[in-house]
Amino acid sequence: MLRRYLSDPNTVVLKVGWAPPDSPMGQLAAGANKITMAGKEIQVRASIKSYHSLFSGHADQLMLVNFIQAFPKLKYVVITHGSERARNILQERIQEVNKNVTVIKPGYRQKLKLKTMSLEALPALTTGCPSPSSLDEVCISASEARQYVGRRAWVHGVVKSVRRLDYGRVFLNLGQPYPDHIFTVMVTEEDIDKFDDLLGYGWENTLINKTICINGTIRLYNNIPEIIATNPEQLKVIPGDASKACPCK
């Protein structure tokens, strides 16, 4: 969410807690003109205000280690946030005071099973497109979408170009690169975080020249049929032959 608004001079960012100096918020508080988030350099035009002494307080590294030291029979500690460097240092400090504790640091797109205390990777984009026989909607190619404006459908086609606007909106252009595309998938700035959090920032670039299947209500915009995707579950990658994975009626 933060990276969408940092370039907007009308945005005011309130810092209400401590942040490491090398973290994005730490850099913002220090007056950085640009920062890197999720691999993308962002120009900072927003105003940054600090109010951490009024609103927030939490344990620092030493206090956390002292707290853990009070539980000598502790078996596991899970570190869920912070930069990789900060997490590694905290892990070292914890294991210095308790050599028997296992420190778990879930990575990007990993989930922790508490019953077994094991990490598992989250699934990537779902593959395959449901058969029309299992749906109320039709399943059609991008070139047929114009005939189904106003109806819900599964639409499949090859992504030929993508575009992400500065404020977060993403476009997937099917059939031909923009502006000659025959169908558009749009993710608005209100919903883009759902996709970025699940699939990783820049996920749209991984779809170029891949066949996708998108579910939703078809509408016309500037005489081009499109579907607005509000949830990653609407979007699926079709492996192999699209005609077999998603047959059309």
CSV table of C-alpha atoms in Angstrom, one decimal:
chain,number,residue,atom,x,y,z
A,1,MET,CA,0.0,0.0,0.0
A,2,LEU,CA,2.7,2.5,1.0
A,3,ARG,CA,4.6,2.3,-2.3
A,4,ARG,CA,1.5,3.3,-4.2
A,5,TYR,CA,1.3,6.7,-2.6
A,6,LEU,CA,4.8,7.8,-1.9
A,7,SER,CA,5.1,9.5,-5.2
A,8,ASP,CA,2.0,11.6,-4.6
A,9,PRO,CA,2.8,15.0,-3.1
A,10,ASN,CA,-0.7,15.1,-1.6
A,11,THR,CA,0.2,12.1,0.6
A,12,VAL,CA,1.2,12.4,4.2
A,13,VAL,CA,2.9,9.4,5.8
A,14,LEU,CA,2.8,9.2,9.6
A,15,LYS,CA,5.6,7.3,11.3
A,16,VAL,CA,4.1,6.1,14.7
A,17,GLY,CA,6.8,3.7,15.8
A,18,TRP,CA,10.5,2.9,15.7
A,19,ALA,CA,12.0,1.8,12.4
A,20,PRO,CA,15.6,0.6,11.7
A,21,PRO,CA,17.6,3.3,9.9
A,22,ASP,CA,18.1,1.0,6.8
A,23,SER,CA,14.5,0.1,6.5
A,24,PRO,CA,12.1,1.9,4.1
A,25,MET,CA,10.4,3.8,6.9
A,26,GLY,CA,13.8,4.6,8.5
A,27,GLN,CA,15.0,6.0,5.2
A,28,LEU,CA,11.8,8.0,4.8
A,29,ALA,CA,12.1,9.5,8.3
A,30,ALA,CA,15.7,10.4,7.5
A,31,GLY,CA,14.6,12.5,4.5
A,32,ALA,CA,15.4,10.1,1.6
A,33,ASN,CA,14.3,11.4,-1.8
A,34,LYS,CA,13.9,7.9,-3.2
A,35,ILE,CA,13.8,4.4,-1.8
A,36,THR,CA,13.6,0.9,-3.1
A,37,MET,CA,10.6,-1.3,-2.3
A,38,ALA,CA,9.9,-4.8,-3.7
A,39,GLY,CA,12.8,-4.3,-6.2
A,40,LYS,CA,11.4,-1.0,-7.5
A,41,GLU,CA,12.9,2.5,-7.0
A,42,ILE,CA,10.3,4.9,-5.9
A,43,GLN,CA,10.6,8.7,-5.9
A,44,VAL,CA,9.4,10.2,-2.6
A,45,ARG,CA,7.2,13.2,-3.0
A,46,ALA,CA,5.0,12.6,0.0
A,47,SER,CA,5.4,14.4,3.3
A,48,ILE,CA,6.8,12.3,6.2
A,49,LYS,CA,5.8,13.1,9.8
A,50,SER,CA,7.1,11.3,12.9
A,51,TYR,CA,4.9,10.8,16.0
A,52,HIS,CA,6.4,7.6,17.5
A,53,SER,CA,6.8,9.2,20.9
A,54,LEU,CA,3.1,9.7,21.1
A,55,PHE,CA,1.5,6.6,19.7
A,56,SER,CA,3.7,3.6,19.8
A,57,GLY,CA,6.3,1.7,21.8
A,58,HIS,CA,7.6,-1.9,21.6
A,59,ALA,CA,10.5,-4.0,22.8
A,60,ASP,CA,13.8,-3.5,21.1
A,61,GLN,CA,16.2,-6.4,20.3
A,62,LEU,CA,17.7,-6.5,23.9
A,63,MET,CA,14.3,-6.5,25.5
A,64,LEU,CA,13.1,-9.3,23.2
A,65,VAL,CA,16.2,-11.4,24.0
A,66,ASN,CA,15.8,-10.8,27.8
A,67,PHE,CA,12.2,-11.9,27.5
A,68,ILE,CA,13.1,-15.1,25.7
A,69,GLN,CA,15.8,-15.8,28.2
A,70,ALA,CA,13.2,-16.0,30.9
A,71,PHE,CA,11.8,-19.2,29.3
A,72,PRO,CA,14.7,-21.7,29.4
A,73,LYS,CA,12.4,-24.6,28.3
A,74,LEU,CA,11.3,-22.7,25.2
A,75,LYS,CA,11.5,-24.8,22.0
A,76,TYR,CA,10.6,-22.5,19.2
A,77,VAL,CA,10.8,-18.8,18.3
A,78,VAL,CA,9.2,-17.5,15.1
A,79,ILE,CA,10.5,-14.2,13.6
A,80,THR,CA,7.9,-13.0,11.3
A,81,HIS,CA,9.0,-9.5,10.2
A,82,GLY,CA,12.0,-7.2,9.8
A,83,SER,CA,14.7,-7.0,7.2
A,84,GLU,CA,16.7,-10.2,6.6
A,85,ARG,CA,19.8,-8.7,8.2
A,86,ALA,CA,17.8,-7.7,11.3
A,87,ARG,CA,16.2,-11.1,11.5
A,88,ASN,CA,19.6,-12.9,11.3
A,89,ILE,CA,21.1,-10.7,14.0
A,90,LEU,CA,18.1,-11.4,16.3
A,91,GLN,CA,18.4,-15.1,15.6
A,92,GLU,CA,22.1,-15.0,16.6
A,93,ARG,CA,21.3,-13.2,19.8
A,94,ILE,CA,18.5,-15.6,20.8
A,95,GLN,CA,20.6,-18.6,20.2
A,96,GLU,CA,23.5,-17.1,22.2
A,97,VAL,CA,21.2,-17.1,25.3
A,98,ASN,CA,19.4,-20.4,24.5
A,99,LYS,CA,21.3,-22.9,22.4
A,100,ASN,CA,18.4,-25.3,22.5
A,101,VAL,CA,15.8,-23.1,20.9
A,102,THR,CA,14.9,-23.5,17.2
A,103,VAL,CA,14.5,-20.1,15.4
A,104,ILE,CA,12.1,-20.2,12.4
A,105,LYS,CA,12.1,-17.4,9.9
A,106,PRO,CA,9.3,-17.8,7.3
A,107,GLY,CA,10.3,-16.5,4.0
A,108,TYR,CA,8.3,-14.9,1.2
A,109,ARG,CA,5.2,-17.0,0.2
A,110,GLN,CA,5.9,-19.6,3.0
A,111,LYS,CA,3.4,-20.7,5.6
A,112,LEU,CA,4.2,-22.3,9.0
A,113,LYS,CA,2.3,-25.4,10.1
A,114,LEU,CA,2.1,-24.9,13.9
A,115,LYS,CA,1.3,-28.6,14.5
A,116,THR,CA,4.7,-29.7,13.0
A,117,MET,CA,6.5,-26.3,13.1
A,118,SER,CA,7.4,-26.9,9.5
A,119,LEU,CA,7.5,-24.4,6.6
A,120,GLU,CA,5.7,-25.0,3.3
A,121,ALA,CA,5.6,-23.0,0.2
A,122,LEU,CA,2.3,-21.3,-0.8
A,123,PRO,CA,1.0,-22.4,-4.2
A,124,ALA,CA,1.7,-20.2,-7.2
A,125,LEU,CA,-1.0,-19.1,-9.6
A,126,THR,CA,-3.5,-21.9,-10.1
A,127,THR,CA,-3.0,-23.8,-13.4
A,128,GLY,CA,-5.7,-25.0,-15.7
A,129,CYS,CA,-9.0,-23.5,-16.5
A,130,PRO,CA,-12.2,-25.1,-15.3
A,131,SER,CA,-14.4,-26.9,-17.8
A,132,PRO,CA,-17.5,-25.0,-18.8
A,133,SER,CA,-19.5,-28.0,-17.8
A,134,SER,CA,-18.6,-27.3,-14.1
A,135,LEU,CA,-19.6,-23.6,-14.3
A,136,ASP,CA,-22.6,-21.5,-15.0
A,137,GLU,CA,-20.5,-19.2,-17.1
A,138,VAL,CA,-19.3,-19.9,-20.7
A,139,CYS,CA,-15.6,-20.5,-21.4
A,140,ILE,CA,-14.4,-18.6,-24.5
A,141,SER,CA,-11.4,-17.2,-26.3
A,142,ALA,CA,-10.4,-13.6,-26.1
A,143,SER,CA,-11.4,-13.1,-29.7
A,144,GLU,CA,-15.0,-14.2,-28.8
A,145,ALA,CA,-15.4,-12.0,-25.8
A,146,ARG,CA,-17.1,-9.1,-27.6
A,147,GLN,CA,-20.1,-11.4,-28.2
A,148,TYR,CA,-20.5,-11.9,-24.4
A,149,VAL,CA,-20.5,-8.3,-23.1
A,150,GLY,CA,-22.5,-8.1,-19.9
A,151,ARG,CA,-22.1,-11.8,-19.1
A,152,ARG,CA,-19.9,-13.7,-16.7
A,153,ALA,CA,-17.4,-15.9,-18.5
A,154,TRP,CA,-14.0,-17.6,-18.4
A,155,VAL,CA,-11.9,-15.9,-21.1
A,156,HIS,CA,-8.6,-17.3,-22.2
A,157,GLY,CA,-5.9,-15.9,-24.4
A,158,VAL,CA,-2.1,-15.1,-24.6
A,159,VAL,CA,-0.8,-12.1,-22.7
A,160,LYS,CA,1.2,-10.0,-25.2
A,161,SER,CA,1.9,-6.9,-23.2
A,162,VAL,CA,1.5,-5.6,-19.7
A,163,ARG,CA,1.5,-2.2,-18.0
A,164,ARG,CA,1.7,-1.0,-14.4
A,165,LEU,CA,0.8,2.6,-13.8
A,166,ASP,CA,2.6,4.6,-11.1
A,167,TYR,CA,-0.3,4.5,-8.8
A,168,GLY,CA,-0.7,0.7,-9.0
A,169,ARG,CA,-3.2,-0.1,-11.7
A,170,VAL,CA,-2.1,-3.1,-13.9
A,171,PHE,CA,-3.2,-4.0,-17.4
A,172,LEU,CA,-2.8,-7.4,-19.1
A,173,ASN,CA,-3.3,-7.1,-22.9
A,174,LEU,CA,-4.3,-10.3,-24.7
A,175,GLY,CA,-4.0,-11.3,-28.4
A,176,GLN,CA,-1.7,-8.4,-29.4
A,177,PRO,CA,0.4,-5.9,-27.6
A,178,TYR,CA,-1.2,-2.6,-26.7
A,179,PRO,CA,-2.7,-0.7,-28.5
A,180,ASP,CA,-3.7,-3.5,-30.9
A,181,HIS,CA,-4.9,-5.9,-28.1
A,182,ILE,CA,-8.2,-7.6,-28.4
A,183,PHE,CA,-8.9,-8.1,-24.7
A,184,THR,CA,-7.8,-6.5,-21.4
A,185,VAL,CA,-7.6,-7.7,-17.9
A,186,MET,CA,-7.4,-4.8,-15.4
A,187,VAL,CA,-6.5,-4.9,-11.7
A,188,THR,CA,-7.3,-1.6,-10.0
A,189,GLU,CA,-5.2,0.2,-7.5
A,190,GLU,CA,-7.7,-0.7,-4.8
A,191,ASP,CA,-7.0,-4.4,-5.3
A,192,ILE,CA,-3.4,-4.6,-6.5
A,193,ASP,CA,-2.0,-5.3,-3.1
A,194,LYS,CA,-3.9,-8.6,-3.0
A,195,PHE,CA,-2.1,-9.7,-6.2
A,196,ASP,CA,1.3,-8.3,-5.1
A,197,ASP,CA,1.2,-9.9,-1.7
A,198,LEU,CA,0.3,-13.3,-3.1
A,199,LEU,CA,2.2,-13.4,-6.3
A,200,GLY,CA,5.1,-10.9,-5.7
A,201,TYR,CA,5.6,-7.4,-7.0
A,202,GLY,CA,6.0,-7.5,-10.8
A,203,TRP,CA,4.0,-10.7,-11.2
A,204,GLU,CA,2.4,-9.3,-14.3
A,205,ASN,CA,5.7,-9.5,-16.2
A,206,THR,CA,5.9,-13.3,-15.6
A,207,LEU,CA,2.7,-13.7,-17.7
A,208,ILE,CA,4.0,-12.3,-20.9
A,209,ASN,CA,3.5,-14.8,-23.8
A,210,LYS,CA,1.7,-17.2,-21.4
A,211,THR,CA,-1.9,-18.2,-21.8
A,212,ILE,CA,-4.2,-17.2,-19.0
A,213,CYS,CA,-7.8,-17.7,-18.1
A,214,ILE,CA,-9.7,-14.9,-16.4
A,215,ASN,CA,-13.1,-15.2,-14.8
A,216,GLY,CA,-15.5,-12.3,-14.4
A,217,THR,CA,-18.1,-10.1,-16.1
A,218,ILE,CA,-17.1,-8.8,-19.5
A,219,ARG,CA,-17.6,-5.1,-20.2
A,220,LEU,CA,-16.5,-2.8,-23.0
A,221,TYR,CA,-14.1,0.0,-22.4
A,222,ASN,CA,-13.0,2.2,-25.3
A,223,ASN,CA,-14.6,-0.5,-27.5
A,224,ILE,CA,-12.3,-3.2,-26.1
A,225,PRO,CA,-13.8,-6.0,-24.1
A,226,GLU,CA,-12.3,-6.4,-20.6
A,227,ILE,CA,-12.7,-8.0,-17.2
A,228,ILE,CA,-11.7,-6.3,-14.0
A,229,ALA,CA,-9.9,-8.7,-11.6
A,230,THR,CA,-10.5,-8.0,-8.0
A,231,ASN,CA,-9.1,-11.3,-6.6
A,232,PRO,CA,-6.1,-13.5,-7.6
A,233,GLU,CA,-8.4,-16.5,-7.7
A,234,GLN,CA,-10.0,-15.1,-10.9
A,235,LEU,CA,-6.7,-15.5,-12.7
A,236,LYS,CA,-5.3,-18.8,-13.8
A,237,VAL,CA,-2.4,-19.9,-16.0
A,238,ILE,CA,-3.2,-22.5,-18.6
A,239,PRO,CA,-0.3,-25.0,-19.2
A,240,GLY,CA,0.1,-26.5,-22.6
A,241,ASP,CA,-2.6,-26.4,-25.2
A,242,ALA,CA,-5.2,-23.8,-24.3
A,243,SER,CA,-7.9,-25.4,-26.4
A,244,LYS,CA,-7.6,-28.6,-24.3
A,245,ALA,CA,-7.3,-26.9,-21.0
A,246,CYS,CA,-10.2,-24.5,-21.5
A,247,PRO,CA,-12.5,-25.7,-24.3
A,248,CYS,CA,-15.0,-23.2,-25.6
A,249,LYS,CA,-18.7,-23.7,-26.2
